[in-house]
Every structure is written in C-alpha cells, then in structure tokens.
Coordinates of C-alpha atoms and ligand atoms in Angstrom, one line a residue:
X1 CA -101.9 199.7 -77.9
X2 CA -98.4 199.2 -76.5
X3 CA -97.3 202.6 -77.6
X4 CA -100.3 204.1 -75.9
X5 CA -99.6 202.2 -72.6
X6 CA -96.0 203.3 -72.7
X7 CA -97.1 206.9 -73.3
X8 CA -99.4 207.1 -70.3
X9 CA -96.7 205.6 -68.2
X10 CA -94.2 208.1 -69.5
X11 CA -96.6 210.9 -68.5
X12 CA -96.8 209.6 -65.0
X13 CA -93.0 209.2 -64.7
X14 CA -92.3 212.7 -66.3
X15 CA -94.8 214.4 -64.0
X16 CA -93.2 212.6 -61.0
X17 CA -89.7 213.9 -61.9
X18 CA -90.9 217.5 -62.5
X19 CA -92.4 217.4 -59.0
X20 CA -89.1 216.0 -57.6
X21 CA -87.1 218.6 -59.4
X22 CA -88.9 221.5 -57.7
X23 CA -89.0 219.7 -54.4
X24 CA -85.3 218.9 -54.5
X25 CA -84.3 222.5 -55.3
X26 CA -85.8 223.6 -52.0
X27 CA -84.0 220.9 -50.0
X28 CA -80.5 222.5 -49.8
X29 CA -82.1 225.8 -48.4
X30 CA -83.4 223.7 -45.5
X31 CA -80.1 222.0 -45.1
X32 CA -78.4 225.5 -44.9
X33 CA -81.0 226.4 -42.2
X34 CA -79.8 223.4 -40.2
X35 CA -76.2 224.6 -40.7
X36 CA -77.2 227.9 -39.0
X37 CA -77.4 229.8 -42.3
X38 CA -80.6 231.7 -43.0
X39 CA -81.0 232.3 -46.7
X40 CA -84.6 233.3 -46.4
X41 CA -83.8 237.0 -46.0
X42 CA -82.5 237.0 -49.6
X43 CA -84.9 239.3 -51.6
X44 CA -85.1 236.9 -54.6
X45 CA -86.0 234.0 -52.4
X46 CA -88.5 236.1 -50.5
X47 CA -90.3 236.9 -53.7
X48 CA -90.6 233.2 -54.4
X49 CA -91.3 231.7 -50.9
X50 CA -93.2 233.6 -48.3
X51 CA -91.5 231.7 -45.5
X52 CA -89.3 228.8 -44.6
X53 CA -92.5 226.9 -43.8
X54 CA -94.0 227.4 -47.2
X55 CA -90.8 226.1 -48.7
X56 CA -90.9 223.1 -46.3
X57 CA -94.5 222.4 -47.1
X58 CA -93.7 222.4 -50.9
X59 CA -90.6 220.3 -50.3
X60 CA -92.4 217.6 -48.3
X61 CA -95.6 217.5 -50.4
X62 CA -93.9 217.5 -53.8
X63 CA -91.1 215.0 -52.8
X64 CA -92.8 212.6 -50.5
X65 CA -96.4 212.7 -51.7
X66 CA -96.5 213.8 -55.4
X67 CA -93.3 212.4 -56.8
X68 CA -93.9 208.9 -55.2
X69 CA -97.6 208.8 -56.1
X70 CA -97.0 209.6 -59.8
X71 CA -94.0 207.4 -60.2
X72 CA -95.6 204.5 -58.5
X73 CA -98.9 204.8 -60.3
X74 CA -97.1 204.6 -63.7
X75 CA -94.6 201.9 -62.6
X76 CA -97.3 199.7 -60.9
X77 CA -99.7 200.1 -63.8
X78 CA -97.2 199.3 -66.6
X79 CA -95.3 196.4 -65.0
X80 CA -98.2 194.1 -64.1
X81 CA -100.1 194.8 -67.3
X82 CA -97.0 193.9 -69.4
X83 CA -96.4 190.9 -67.1
X84 CA -99.8 189.5 -67.7
X85 CA -99.9 190.4 -71.3
X86 CA -103.2 192.0 -70.6
X87 CA -105.1 194.6 -72.6
X88 CA -106.5 197.2 -70.4
X89 CA -109.0 200.0 -71.1
X90 CA -106.6 202.8 -72.2
X91 CA -109.3 205.5 -71.9
X92 CA -109.7 204.6 -68.2
X93 CA -105.9 204.6 -67.8
X94 CA -105.6 208.1 -69.3
X95 CA -108.6 209.2 -67.2
X96 CA -106.9 208.3 -64.0
X97 CA -103.8 210.1 -65.0
X98 CA -105.7 213.3 -65.9
X99 CA -107.7 213.0 -62.7
X100 CA -104.5 212.7 -60.6
X101 CA -102.9 215.7 -62.4
X102 CA -106.1 217.7 -61.9
X103 CA -106.0 216.9 -58.2
X104 CA -102.3 217.9 -58.1
X105 CA -103.0 221.3 -59.8
X106 CA -106.0 222.1 -57.5
X107 CA -103.8 221.3 -54.4
X108 CA -100.8 223.1 -55.8
X109 CA -102.5 226.5 -56.2
X110 CA -103.0 227.1 -52.5
X111 CA -99.6 225.7 -51.7
X112 CA -97.9 228.1 -54.1
X113 CA -100.1 231.0 -52.8
X114 CA -99.0 230.3 -49.2
X115 CA -102.6 229.3 -48.4
X116 CA -101.8 225.7 -47.5
X117 CA -98.5 226.1 -45.5
X118 CA -99.4 223.1 -43.3
X119 CA -96.2 221.0 -43.8
X120 CA -96.7 217.6 -45.4
X121 CA -98.7 216.1 -42.5
X122 CA -101.4 218.9 -42.6
X123 CA -102.3 218.2 -38.9
X124 CA -105.4 220.1 -37.8
X125 CA -106.2 222.4 -36.2
X126 CA -103.8 224.0 -38.6
X127 CA -106.2 225.0 -41.4
X128 CA -105.5 225.6 -45.0
X129 CA -107.6 226.6 -48.0
X130 CA -110.3 224.0 -48.8
X131 CA -108.8 223.5 -52.3
X132 CA -105.7 221.9 -50.8
X133 CA -107.8 219.2 -49.1
X134 CA -110.0 218.7 -52.1
X135 CA -107.1 218.5 -54.6
X136 CA -105.2 216.0 -52.4
X137 CA -108.3 213.8 -52.0
X138 CA -108.8 213.7 -55.8
X139 CA -105.1 212.7 -56.2
X140 CA -105.4 209.9 -53.8
X141 CA -108.8 208.8 -55.3
X142 CA -107.1 208.6 -58.7
X143 CA -104.4 206.3 -57.3
X144 CA -107.2 204.1 -55.9
X145 CA -108.7 203.8 -59.4
X146 CA -105.3 202.7 -60.8
X147 CA -105.2 200.1 -58.0
X148 CA -108.8 199.0 -58.9
X149 CA -107.9 198.7 -62.6
X150 CA -104.8 196.5 -61.9
X151 CA -106.5 194.3 -59.4
X152 CA -109.5 193.7 -61.7
X153 CA -107.2 193.0 -64.6
X154 CA -105.5 190.4 -62.4
X155 CA -108.8 188.9 -61.4
X156 CA -109.6 188.5 -65.1
X157 CA -106.2 186.9 -65.7
X158 CA -106.9 184.4 -62.9
X159 CA -110.2 183.5 -64.5
X160 CA -108.6 183.0 -67.8
X161 CA -105.7 181.0 -66.4
X162 CA -107.1 178.7 -63.8
X163 CA -104.6 176.7 -61.8
X164 CA -101.6 178.8 -62.8
X165 CA -99.2 180.7 -60.5
X166 CA -99.6 184.5 -60.8
X167 CA -96.4 185.8 -62.4
X168 CA -94.0 187.2 -59.9
X169 CA -94.0 190.9 -60.9
X170 CA -97.8 190.8 -61.1
X171 CA -98.0 189.2 -57.7
X172 CA -95.9 191.8 -56.2
X173 CA -97.8 194.7 -57.9
X174 CA -101.2 193.4 -57.0
X175 CA -100.4 192.7 -53.4
X176 CA -99.0 196.2 -53.2
X177 CA -102.1 197.8 -54.6
X178 CA -104.1 195.7 -52.2
X179 CA -102.0 197.0 -49.3
X180 CA -102.5 200.6 -50.6
X181 CA -106.3 200.1 -50.5
X182 CA -106.1 198.9 -46.9
X183 CA -103.7 201.6 -45.7
X184 CA -105.3 204.5 -47.6
X185 CA -108.6 204.0 -45.8
X186 CA -107.3 206.1 -42.8
X187 CA -106.5 209.1 -45.0
X188 CA -109.6 208.7 -47.1
X189 CA -111.9 208.6 -44.0
X190 CA -110.0 211.6 -42.5
X191 CA -110.6 213.5 -45.7
X192 CA -114.2 212.6 -46.2
X193 CA -115.5 212.6 -42.6
X194 CA -113.1 215.0 -40.8
X195 CA -111.2 217.5 -42.9
X196 CA -113.4 218.3 -45.8
X197 CA -116.6 218.8 -43.7
X198 CA -114.6 220.9 -41.3
X199 CA -113.0 223.2 -43.9
X200 CA -116.3 223.7 -45.6
X201 CA -117.8 224.8 -42.2
X202 CA -120.2 221.8 -41.9
X203 CA -118.6 221.0 -38.6
X204 CA -118.0 223.6 -35.8
X205 CA -114.4 222.4 -35.3
X206 CA -112.1 219.4 -35.5
X207 CA -110.7 216.9 -33.2
X208 CA -106.9 217.0 -33.8
X209 CA -106.2 213.6 -32.2
X210 CA -108.7 211.7 -34.3
X211 CA -107.4 213.3 -37.5
X212 CA -103.8 212.6 -36.5
X213 CA -104.6 208.9 -35.7
X214 CA -106.3 208.5 -39.1
X215 CA -103.4 210.2 -40.7
X216 CA -100.9 207.7 -39.3
X217 CA -103.1 204.8 -40.1
X218 CA -102.0 205.7 -43.7
X219 CA -99.0 207.7 -42.9
X220 CA -96.7 204.9 -41.7
X221 CA -97.9 202.2 -44.1
X222 CA -97.4 204.7 -47.0
X223 CA -93.7 204.4 -46.5
X224 CA -94.0 200.7 -47.5
X225 CA -96.1 201.7 -50.4
X226 CA -93.1 203.9 -51.4
X227 CA -90.5 201.3 -50.6
X228 CA -92.0 198.1 -52.1
X229 CA -92.0 199.3 -55.7
X230 CA -88.2 199.7 -55.2
X231 CA -88.2 196.1 -53.9
X232 CA -89.9 195.0 -57.1
X233 CA -86.9 196.4 -59.0
X234 CA -84.4 194.8 -56.6
X235 CA -86.0 191.4 -56.8
X236 CA -87.2 191.1 -60.4
X237 CA -84.7 193.3 -62.4
X238 CA -81.5 194.1 -60.5
X239 CA -80.2 190.5 -60.5
X240 CA -80.4 190.5 -64.2
X241 CA -78.9 193.9 -64.5
X242 CA -76.0 192.9 -62.3
X243 CA -75.5 189.6 -64.2
X244 CA -77.0 187.2 -61.7
X245 CA -80.3 185.4 -60.7
X246 CA -83.0 185.9 -58.2
X247 CA -82.1 183.8 -55.1
X248 CA -85.6 182.7 -54.1
X249 CA -88.8 183.6 -55.8
X250 CA -91.0 182.1 -53.0
X251 CA -89.2 184.3 -50.5
X252 CA -90.0 187.3 -52.6
X253 CA -93.7 186.4 -52.5
X254 CA -93.6 185.8 -48.8
X255 CA -92.0 189.2 -48.3
X256 CA -94.9 191.0 -50.1
X257 CA -97.5 189.0 -48.2
X258 CA -96.0 189.9 -44.9
X259 CA -96.1 193.6 -45.9
X260 CA -99.7 193.2 -47.0
X261 CA -100.7 191.9 -43.6
X262 CA -98.5 193.8 -41.4
X263 CA -97.8 197.3 -42.8
X264 CA -100.9 199.1 -41.6
X265 CA -101.6 198.1 -38.0
X266 CA -98.4 199.9 -36.8
X267 CA -99.1 203.6 -37.1
X268 CA -99.5 204.3 -33.4
X269 CA -95.8 204.2 -33.0
X270 CA -95.9 207.7 -34.3
X271 CA -98.1 208.7 -31.4
X272 CA -96.3 207.6 -28.3
X273 CA -96.4 211.1 -26.9
X274 CA -100.2 211.5 -27.6
X275 CA -102.8 211.4 -24.9
X276 CA -106.0 209.3 -24.8
X277 CA -104.4 206.3 -26.5
X278 CA -103.6 203.6 -23.9
X279 CA -100.1 202.3 -23.4
X280 CA -101.3 198.8 -24.3
X281 CA -102.1 199.8 -27.8
X282 CA -98.9 201.8 -28.1
X283 CA -96.9 198.7 -27.1
X284 CA -98.9 196.3 -29.4
X285 CA -98.2 198.7 -32.4
X286 CA -94.6 198.8 -31.4
X287 CA -94.2 195.0 -31.5
X288 CA -96.1 194.9 -34.8
X289 CA -93.7 197.5 -36.1
X290 CA -90.7 195.4 -35.1
X291 CA -92.2 192.5 -37.1
X292 CA -91.9 194.5 -40.2
X293 CA -88.1 194.2 -39.9
X294 CA -88.5 190.5 -40.9
X295 CA -89.5 190.9 -44.5
X296 CA -86.9 193.7 -44.9
X297 CA -84.2 191.4 -43.5
X298 CA -85.4 188.6 -45.9
X299 CA -85.0 191.1 -48.7
X300 CA -81.6 192.3 -47.6
X301 CA -80.2 188.7 -47.5
X302 CA -82.0 187.6 -50.7
X303 CA -80.7 190.6 -52.7
X304 CA -77.2 190.3 -51.3
X305 CA -77.3 186.7 -52.4
X306 CA -78.4 187.8 -55.9
X307 CA -75.5 190.3 -56.1
X308 CA -73.1 187.6 -54.8
X309 CA -74.4 185.3 -57.6
X310 CA -73.9 188.1 -60.1
X311 CA -70.4 188.8 -59.0
X312 CA -69.4 185.1 -59.0
X313 CA -70.9 184.7 -62.5
X314 CA -68.6 187.6 -63.6
X315 CA -65.5 185.9 -62.2
X316 CA -65.4 187.4 -58.7
X317 CA -63.9 185.3 -55.9
X318 CA -63.5 185.9 -52.2
X319 CA -65.3 188.7 -50.3
X320 CA -63.5 191.7 -51.7
X321 CA -62.7 190.2 -55.1
X322 CA -66.4 189.6 -55.5
X323 CA -67.3 193.2 -54.7
X324 CA -65.0 194.5 -57.5
X325 CA -66.7 192.3 -60.1
X326 CA -70.0 194.0 -60.0
X327 CA -70.8 196.3 -62.9
X328 CA -69.7 199.5 -61.1
X329 CA -69.8 201.6 -64.3
X330 CA -73.6 201.0 -64.8
X331 CA -75.6 203.9 -63.2
X332 CA -78.7 201.6 -63.0
X333 CA -76.9 199.0 -60.9
X334 CA -74.8 201.4 -58.9
X335 CA -77.7 203.6 -58.0
X336 CA -79.7 200.7 -56.7
X337 CA -76.8 199.2 -54.8
X338 CA -76.1 202.5 -53.1
X339 CA -79.8 202.9 -52.4
X340 CA -79.8 199.5 -50.6
X341 CA -76.7 200.4 -48.6
X342 CA -78.4 203.5 -47.4
X343 CA -81.4 201.5 -46.3
X344 CA -79.2 199.5 -43.9
X345 CA -78.8 202.6 -41.8
X346 CA -82.4 203.7 -42.4
X347 CA -83.8 200.3 -41.2
X348 CA -81.5 200.2 -38.1
X349 CA -82.5 203.8 -37.2
X350 CA -86.1 202.9 -37.8
X351 CA -86.0 200.3 -35.0
X352 CA -84.7 203.0 -32.6
X353 CA -87.4 205.5 -33.8
X354 CA -90.2 202.9 -33.3
X355 CA -89.1 202.0 -29.8
X356 CA -91.3 203.3 -27.0
X357 CA -88.2 203.7 -24.8
X358 CA -86.0 205.6 -27.3
X359 CA -88.6 207.5 -29.2
X360 CA -88.9 210.4 -26.6
X361 CA -85.2 211.1 -27.0
X362 CA -85.5 211.8 -30.7
X363 CA -89.2 212.8 -31.1
X364 CA -89.6 215.9 -33.2
X365 CA -85.9 216.5 -33.4
X366 CA -83.7 216.7 -36.5
X367 CA -83.1 213.0 -36.1
X368 CA -86.5 212.3 -37.8
X369 CA -85.7 214.0 -41.2
X370 CA -82.2 212.5 -40.8
X371 CA -83.9 209.1 -40.7
X372 CA -86.4 209.4 -43.5
X373 CA -83.9 210.9 -46.0
X374 CA -82.0 207.7 -46.0
X375 CA -85.2 205.7 -46.3
X376 CA -87.6 207.5 -48.6
X377 CA -85.0 210.2 -49.7
X378 CA -82.4 207.6 -50.7
X379 CA -83.5 203.9 -50.6
X380 CA -86.7 204.8 -52.5
X381 CA -85.8 207.9 -54.4
X382 CA -82.4 206.8 -55.5
X383 CA -83.8 203.5 -56.7
X384 CA -86.5 205.3 -58.7
X385 CA -83.8 207.6 -60.1
X386 CA -81.6 204.6 -61.1
X387 CA -84.7 202.8 -62.6
X388 CA -85.4 205.9 -64.7
X389 CA -82.1 205.5 -66.4
X390 CA -83.4 202.3 -68.2
X391 CA -87.2 202.8 -67.8
X392 CA -87.3 206.1 -69.8
X393 CA -85.3 204.6 -72.7
X394 CA -87.6 201.6 -72.5
X395 CA -90.7 203.7 -72.7
X396 CA -89.6 206.2 -75.2
X397 CA -87.0 204.6 -77.5
X398 CA -84.6 207.5 -76.6
X399 CA -81.1 206.9 -75.5
X400 CA -79.8 207.9 -72.0
X401 CA -77.9 211.1 -72.4
X402 CA -74.5 211.4 -70.6
X403 CA -74.3 208.0 -68.8
X404 CA -71.2 209.2 -67.0
X405 CA -73.0 212.2 -65.5
X406 CA -75.8 209.8 -64.5
X407 CA -73.2 207.6 -62.7
X408 CA -71.7 210.6 -61.0
X409 CA -75.1 211.8 -59.9
X410 CA -75.7 208.5 -58.2
X411 CA -72.5 208.7 -56.2
X412 CA -73.1 212.3 -55.3
X413 CA -76.6 211.7 -54.2
X414 CA -75.5 208.8 -52.0
X415 CA -72.5 210.7 -50.5
X416 CA -74.6 213.8 -49.9
X417 CA -77.4 211.8 -48.2
X418 CA -75.0 209.9 -46.0
X419 CA -73.4 213.1 -44.8
X420 CA -76.8 214.7 -44.4
X421 CA -77.9 211.7 -42.3
X422 CA -74.9 211.9 -40.0
X423 CA -75.4 215.6 -39.5
X424 CA -79.2 215.5 -38.9
X425 CA -79.2 212.4 -36.6
X426 CA -76.4 214.0 -34.6
X427 CA -78.1 217.3 -34.4
X428 CA -81.2 215.4 -33.3
X429 CA -79.4 213.7 -30.5
X430 CA -78.2 217.1 -29.3
X431 CA -81.8 218.2 -29.1
X432 CA -82.1 220.4 -32.2
X433 CA -85.8 220.5 -33.1
X434 CA -87.1 219.6 -36.6
X435 CA -89.5 221.9 -38.6
X436 CA -87.9 225.1 -37.2
X437 CA -86.3 228.1 -38.8
X438 CA -83.6 227.5 -36.3
X439 CA -81.1 229.7 -38.1
X440 CA -83.2 232.9 -37.4
X441 CA -86.0 232.5 -35.0
X442 CA -84.1 231.1 -32.1
X443 CA -80.7 232.6 -32.9
X444 CA -79.7 233.8 -29.5
X445 CA -80.8 230.5 -27.8
X446 CA -79.4 228.6 -30.7
X447 CA -76.0 230.2 -30.5
X448 CA -75.7 229.4 -26.8
X449 CA -77.7 226.3 -26.6
X450 CA -76.5 224.6 -29.7
X451 CA -72.9 225.7 -30.0
X452 CA -71.8 222.2 -29.3
X453 CA -73.5 221.1 -32.5
X454 CA -71.1 222.9 -34.7
X455 CA -69.7 219.8 -36.4
X456 CA -73.1 218.2 -37.3
X457 CA -74.3 221.6 -38.4
X458 CA -71.3 221.9 -40.7
X459 CA -71.9 218.4 -42.1
X460 CA -75.6 219.2 -42.8
X461 CA -74.6 222.4 -44.7
X462 CA -71.9 220.5 -46.8
X463 CA -74.4 217.8 -47.6
X464 CA -76.8 220.5 -49.0
X465 CA -74.2 221.6 -51.5
X466 CA -73.4 218.0 -52.6
X467 CA -77.1 217.2 -52.9
X468 CA -77.7 220.3 -55.0
X469 CA -74.9 219.2 -57.4
X470 CA -76.3 215.6 -57.4
X471 CA -79.8 216.9 -58.2
X472 CA -78.6 219.2 -61.0
X473 CA -76.6 216.3 -62.6
X474 CA -79.5 213.9 -62.3
X475 CA -82.1 216.2 -63.7
X476 CA -79.9 217.3 -66.6
X477 CA -79.6 213.6 -67.6
X478 CA -83.4 212.9 -67.2
X479 CA -84.7 216.0 -68.9
X480 CA -82.1 215.9 -71.7
X481 CA -83.0 212.3 -72.3
X482 CA -86.8 213.1 -72.4
X483 CA -86.2 216.0 -74.8
X484 CA -83.9 214.1 -77.1
X485 CA -85.1 212.5 -80.4
X486 CA -86.5 209.0 -80.5
X487 CA -83.8 206.6 -81.9
X488 CA -84.4 203.0 -81.1
X489 CA -87.0 200.3 -81.2
X490 CA -87.1 200.1 -77.4
X491 CA -88.6 196.6 -77.3
X492 CA -85.4 195.4 -79.0
X493 CA -82.8 197.6 -77.4
X494 CA -84.1 198.0 -73.9
X495 CA -86.5 195.1 -73.1
X496 CA -87.9 194.5 -69.7
X497 CA -84.9 193.2 -67.7
X498 CA -86.5 190.1 -66.1
X499 CA -84.2 188.0 -63.9
X500 CA -83.6 184.7 -65.6
X501 CA -84.7 182.3 -62.8
X502 CA -88.2 183.9 -62.4
X503 CA -90.7 181.1 -63.0
X504 CA -91.9 181.1 -66.5
X505 CA -95.5 182.0 -67.5
X506 CA -97.8 179.1 -67.3
X507 CA -96.3 177.5 -64.1
X508 CA -98.8 175.1 -62.7
X509 CA -99.9 175.8 -59.1
X510 CA -100.0 172.1 -58.3
X511 CA -96.3 171.6 -59.0
X512 CA -95.2 174.9 -57.3
X513 CA -93.5 175.0 -53.9
X514 CA -95.5 175.0 -50.7
X515 CA -94.7 178.7 -50.1
X516 CA -95.9 179.7 -53.5
X517 CA -99.1 177.8 -53.0
X518 CA -99.6 179.3 -49.6
X519 CA -99.1 182.9 -50.8
X520 CA -101.2 182.6 -54.0
X521 CA -104.7 183.3 -52.5
X522 CA -104.2 187.0 -52.4
X523 CA -107.9 187.9 -52.2
X524 CA -108.2 185.8 -49.0
X525 CA -105.1 187.4 -47.5
X526 CA -106.4 190.8 -48.4
X527 CA -109.5 190.1 -46.3
X528 CA -107.2 189.1 -43.4
X529 CA -105.3 192.4 -43.8
X530 CA -108.6 194.4 -43.5
X531 CA -109.6 192.3 -40.4
X532 CA -106.2 192.9 -38.7
X533 CA -106.4 196.6 -39.2
X534 CA -110.0 196.8 -37.9
X535 CA -108.8 194.9 -34.8
X536 CA -105.8 197.1 -34.2
X537 CA -107.4 200.4 -34.9
X538 CA -111.1 199.8 -34.0
X539 CA -110.9 200.1 -30.2
X540 CA -108.4 203.0 -30.4
X541 CA -110.7 205.0 -32.7
X542 CA -113.8 204.1 -30.7
X543 CA -112.2 205.5 -27.5
X544 CA -111.0 208.7 -29.3
X545 CA -114.5 209.2 -30.8
X546 CA -116.2 208.8 -27.4
X547 CA -113.9 211.5 -25.9
X548 CA -113.9 213.8 -29.0
X549 CA -113.5 217.5 -28.4
X550 CA -113.8 219.9 -31.3
X551 CA -111.4 222.9 -31.5
X552 CA -111.5 225.8 -34.1
X553 CA -109.0 226.0 -37.0
X554 CA -105.7 227.9 -36.6
X555 CA -103.2 229.5 -38.8
X556 CA -99.7 229.3 -37.5
X557 CA -97.5 229.9 -40.5
X558 CA -99.0 232.9 -42.2
X559 CA -96.7 235.8 -43.0
X560 CA -99.6 238.2 -42.5
X561 CA -99.8 238.9 -38.8
X562 CA -103.5 239.4 -38.6
X563 CA -104.0 235.9 -40.0
X564 CA -101.9 234.1 -37.4
X565 CA -103.8 232.5 -34.5
X566 CA -107.1 230.6 -34.0
X567 CA -110.6 231.5 -35.2
Ligands
HEM601 C1 -87.6 217.8 -44.7 C2 -83.3 218.5 -46.9 C3 -84.6 215.6 -50.6 C4 -88.7 214.5 -48.2 C5 -86.3 218.1 -45.0 C6 -85.4 218.8 -44.0 C7 -84.3 219.1 -44.6 C8 -84.3 218.5 -45.9 C9 -83.1 219.8 -44.0 C10 -85.8 219.2 -42.6 C11 -86.5 220.5 -42.5 C12 -87.2 220.8 -41.2 O1 -87.5 219.8 -40.4 O2 -87.3 222.0 -40.8 C13 -83.3 217.9 -48.1 C14 -82.3 217.9 -49.1 C15 -82.6 217.1 -50.1 C16 -83.9 216.5 -49.8 C17 -81.0 218.7 -49.0 C18 -81.9 216.8 -51.4 C19 -81.5 217.8 -52.2 C20 -85.7 215.0 -50.2 C21 -86.4 213.9 -50.9 C22 -87.5 213.6 -50.2 C23 -87.6 214.5 -49.1 C24 -85.8 213.2 -52.1 C25 -88.5 212.5 -50.4 C26 -88.7 211.9 -51.6 C27 -88.8 215.4 -47.1 C28 -89.9 215.4 -46.2 C29 -89.6 216.4 -45.2 C30 -88.3 216.9 -45.5 C31 -91.2 214.6 -46.3 C32 -90.4 216.8 -44.0 C33 -91.3 218.0 -44.3 C34 -92.0 218.3 -43.1 O3 -91.5 218.2 -42.0 O4 -93.2 218.7 -43.2 N1 -85.6 217.9 -46.1 N2 -84.3 217.0 -48.6 N3 -86.5 215.3 -49.1 N4 -87.8 216.3 -46.7 FE1 -86.0 216.6 -47.6

C-alpha cells in the first residue's frame, strides 16, 4: 500500500516538474524581450512558437497553473495521509491523477496549436478553442476530488479518534484543501455558467466583467493555495532539517485558520481600474488584503525563530555568528531559506500592489511580473524545488544526483530572480507595460520613450541568462535522480523530517492550549469562510449581473490576419 501511495505521489511530482521544465525554458526569451532583444524572429523559434504571446501563454499556464496544481495535489495528498496513518482508496487516488493528466492533455493541445493564446488569465472576450476551457475545468475538478478525499479521510480520522488534536501537518493540509474549495468556486462557476456555455455557442456573448470578477475570486486566493504548501514545509520540516525546533505549533495553526477565513474575499484589489464595482467594495477588499499580511508576518517571525534556534543548537552565537552556523551546504535548507528571503521583498511589494492609491502607478506594467516572480516564481517555486531534493529520494529510494549542482542551482535561481525583480520592478516604475512584445512591436516608441530604462532592461536580460543556467542545473539534478536506479530503503534513509517539538500523535484536546482548541473545529470555520465570501462577493456580483451586457468573442493574438478581431 505504501509503495503504491508513494508511486502516485511520485507521478504527480514528476508531471509537475516536466511542466515546469518546459515553462521555464520559455522564461528567458521573455526576459530578453524586456531587455529589448527580440529573439522571436529566429526561424527555429518561429517554427516552435507562433508568437511571443503563444510562448507567454504556455509559460504562464505551465508554470503557474500546471506545475503548482500537480505538485500540490501530490504533496497535500501524501503528507496528511501519512500523518494520519490512514489507508485511502488507492484506485480513487490514481483515478484523480489520471483525470488531472487527461485534463492537462486536452487543454495542452490547443495551447500548442496556438488556438488558446489567451495568456494565463484567459480573460474573455478573448476566445480560445473550447477544448482549452474543458481541459482546464477537468484539471481543476480533479484537484477538488483530491481535496474531497483528504477532507473525508480526516473526518474519518476524527470519528476514530474522538477528543484528540488533529496532527499538525494534517491540520495544515486539511485547512488548505478547505480553502481551495472556497476559493475555486469563482473559477468553477465561471467555467460552468459563463465560459463553457459561451464557447459552445449556447450564449450569444459573454460579459467580460463578470468573468473577470469570478476569475479573481479564485485568482488571488490561488496564490495562497500555492504559498501555503511551502509554509507547511517551513513550519513542519525546515526546523528539523536546519537542526532546530518549531517555535510555536499553535501559531502555525492560527496562521492556517487566518488564511482559510481571509484568503478569498480580497480579489477585487485586482480590479481597482474596473467600472461598475463601487469604490466601497474596492476599499473593503483592500483592507481585507492588508489583513493577510498578519499571518505572513506571524510565519516570518516564527520561522526566523526556528532558524535562530537551529543555529544556536549548532553552536552559533551573536547575530552574524548565528547566521554562519546554519547548514549552508545543504541544498534543501539553503533553497528554502533563500525562498523565504525573496518573500520578504515579495510581501512588501504586494502591500504596494494592493493599495488603491499606489496600484494605478504600477497597474499592467512590468512591475507586476517583477512582483509575482519573487512570490510564486521564487518563494513557492524555489521551496518546491528544494523540497524535491529530499522528497524524490523519500518517494523513490533513489539518491540525489550531484548535490553540489543542486546547491549551485539554488543560489543561481535566487540570484537570477533577485536581479530579475529589480529590473522588472524598475521598468514598471518607468512605465514599461507588461504582456507586450516591447522589443519589436513598439520599437520606435520604445527607443525614444524608454531609453531611460537602459539599466533595468540590462538587468532583466542578465537575469534571463542566470535563470536559464539555474534551470538547466536544477532539472539536470531532478531528472538524473528520477532516472537513476533505486538504491535505498527510503523509509530508513530519508524518513519524513518532522520537527521534534510537534505535538505527538494522541494529544488530548482537553489538555491542549486555548489556541489549539479554538482552531480545532475546522468544519465550523469552513462554514464561516463560505459565509464571508458570500458576504464580500454577493452584492458585487448581483450588481454586475443586473447590468450585464454580452459582447462577442475576439481573437487578438492570432498570427493569421483574417482571424484577428471580433466575431
Ligand atoms: C511572465 C520571465 C519563471 C510565472 C513572465 C514575464 C517574464 C518572465 C519576463 C513577463 C512577460 C510579459 O509580461 O510579457 C521568467 C523567467 C523565468 C520565469 C526568466 C525563469 C527562468 C517563472 C516561474 C513561474 C512564472 C517559475 C511560476 C511558477 C509567470 C507567469 C507570467 C510570467 C504566471 C505571466 C504570464 C501572463 O502575463 O499571462 N515571466 N519567468 N515564471 N511568468 Fe515567468
């Protein structure tokens, strides 16, 4: 049974990294574009990608949607099931993997054929081939089934263990799946009631604003769905890997509950520039967004405390003496620490991005990709990369190939992303737009208008080269490890690295701290999360529906001239 559970998890993780590999290869081409270099005239590239926008759509979808979804589904299935010592229905687990992969393949065909060049937000009235929407919906539906399986397994565990505290990793995973069920409702309703009926011609047109609002219902909270699996590693495993203890288990639980309640009713901060949504709602969503900083700050201080504890346990004294005593040769630890450092900048930039007053300055500029590459592109992705260095050996019994190359890849990725972030934020502040083949389309304007952005453009270009090297080094290690022969009994050589001070199984709820008792009723908290979201989105959507106006579908990014335009 365990071998089978490990195998399905391994399939999820391997599929995730194959998607990331293809997505990451396209990234540097985009970075060169933002350095003013147009590589899209190259005949070999032209044969592979019909346009910059096809590449950008593939990059965004594969990295941000496919990689994260597959990795998280494997990670958040395996960890709680092991944590509870539960036996799940393995046929169902394989079924959801196969369904998710089938969805991916159905969506991938139009993407590869340039029939779904819609960027990763697929805002209507841009219209792609129906199979893209159907495939993406199947993929999301599969993740909801994984969520259901884990939550029901936990409900069974609660029944079998009355009066006991839910083990920490299970608690974090279950609350996160609950959050995903709340936040994915936006995208699911958009797919079922707006996009799919429209692309099949059952509706005469589409209301772009309703679709966009439903998209951001999911689209902002999804970033926490990506981030919190990294938090699980930071809270539950990193302290042990660094040689220390978790600082406060109750605070970790509180963090996850705050995200469950507060992640979703914040999406309208992406729509400050949109009409027909009142300023009152925009400001309410802005304040709710700022509230999200609290659990992130709790995490920052908690994990910094754990790392301090680790360094002291290893003999470190004083501020700098302590820093030198962390295991800087271990790619698993280094990758995660660097990921967290990048998140400091990402979080601070996020507060600016979410501000009603600042948002117009950076809206739709290069600042935005600059911001989310140090959040999802580094804090999340680099944590998953570092986790893979122990998780793949744990799942497979294979040994990590070339640990030094793995370590180098972590430093290179971090350095590249930091330079990228400086370049792109800076370009954004100078007014360079995002999602534009700026190196070719607007060359004359670009030359005159953006000459003052030479330094940030150069930084962005340099970062593209560094990130390419980082990616090649990382994927060499991962794929060479996956393809190497099995050597160890992984349960003995690479056990799950639980932090020592995590409360042992069987802890009685009555003797637990007040905070643990207050956060334990997850089902009730889940109902509150649904209610909050209904309250914060209901009136907005009602007004949008009352004033709905349908427009025909358009094709903006086709390379065939006769296809460009609206129906
Ligand atoms: C967009 C570069 C890795 C997710 C972009 C853009 C650049 C870029 C320059 C902006 C393009 C534009 O607005 O026209 C890179 C490089 C990478 C990398 C050099 C590393 C080699 C990643 C990773 C993720 C990611 C790891 C997420 C896991 C995205 C997303 C977009 C994007 C979602 C937006 C696509 C859109 O606007 O539709 N990337 N990226 N990237 N990137 Fe990356």
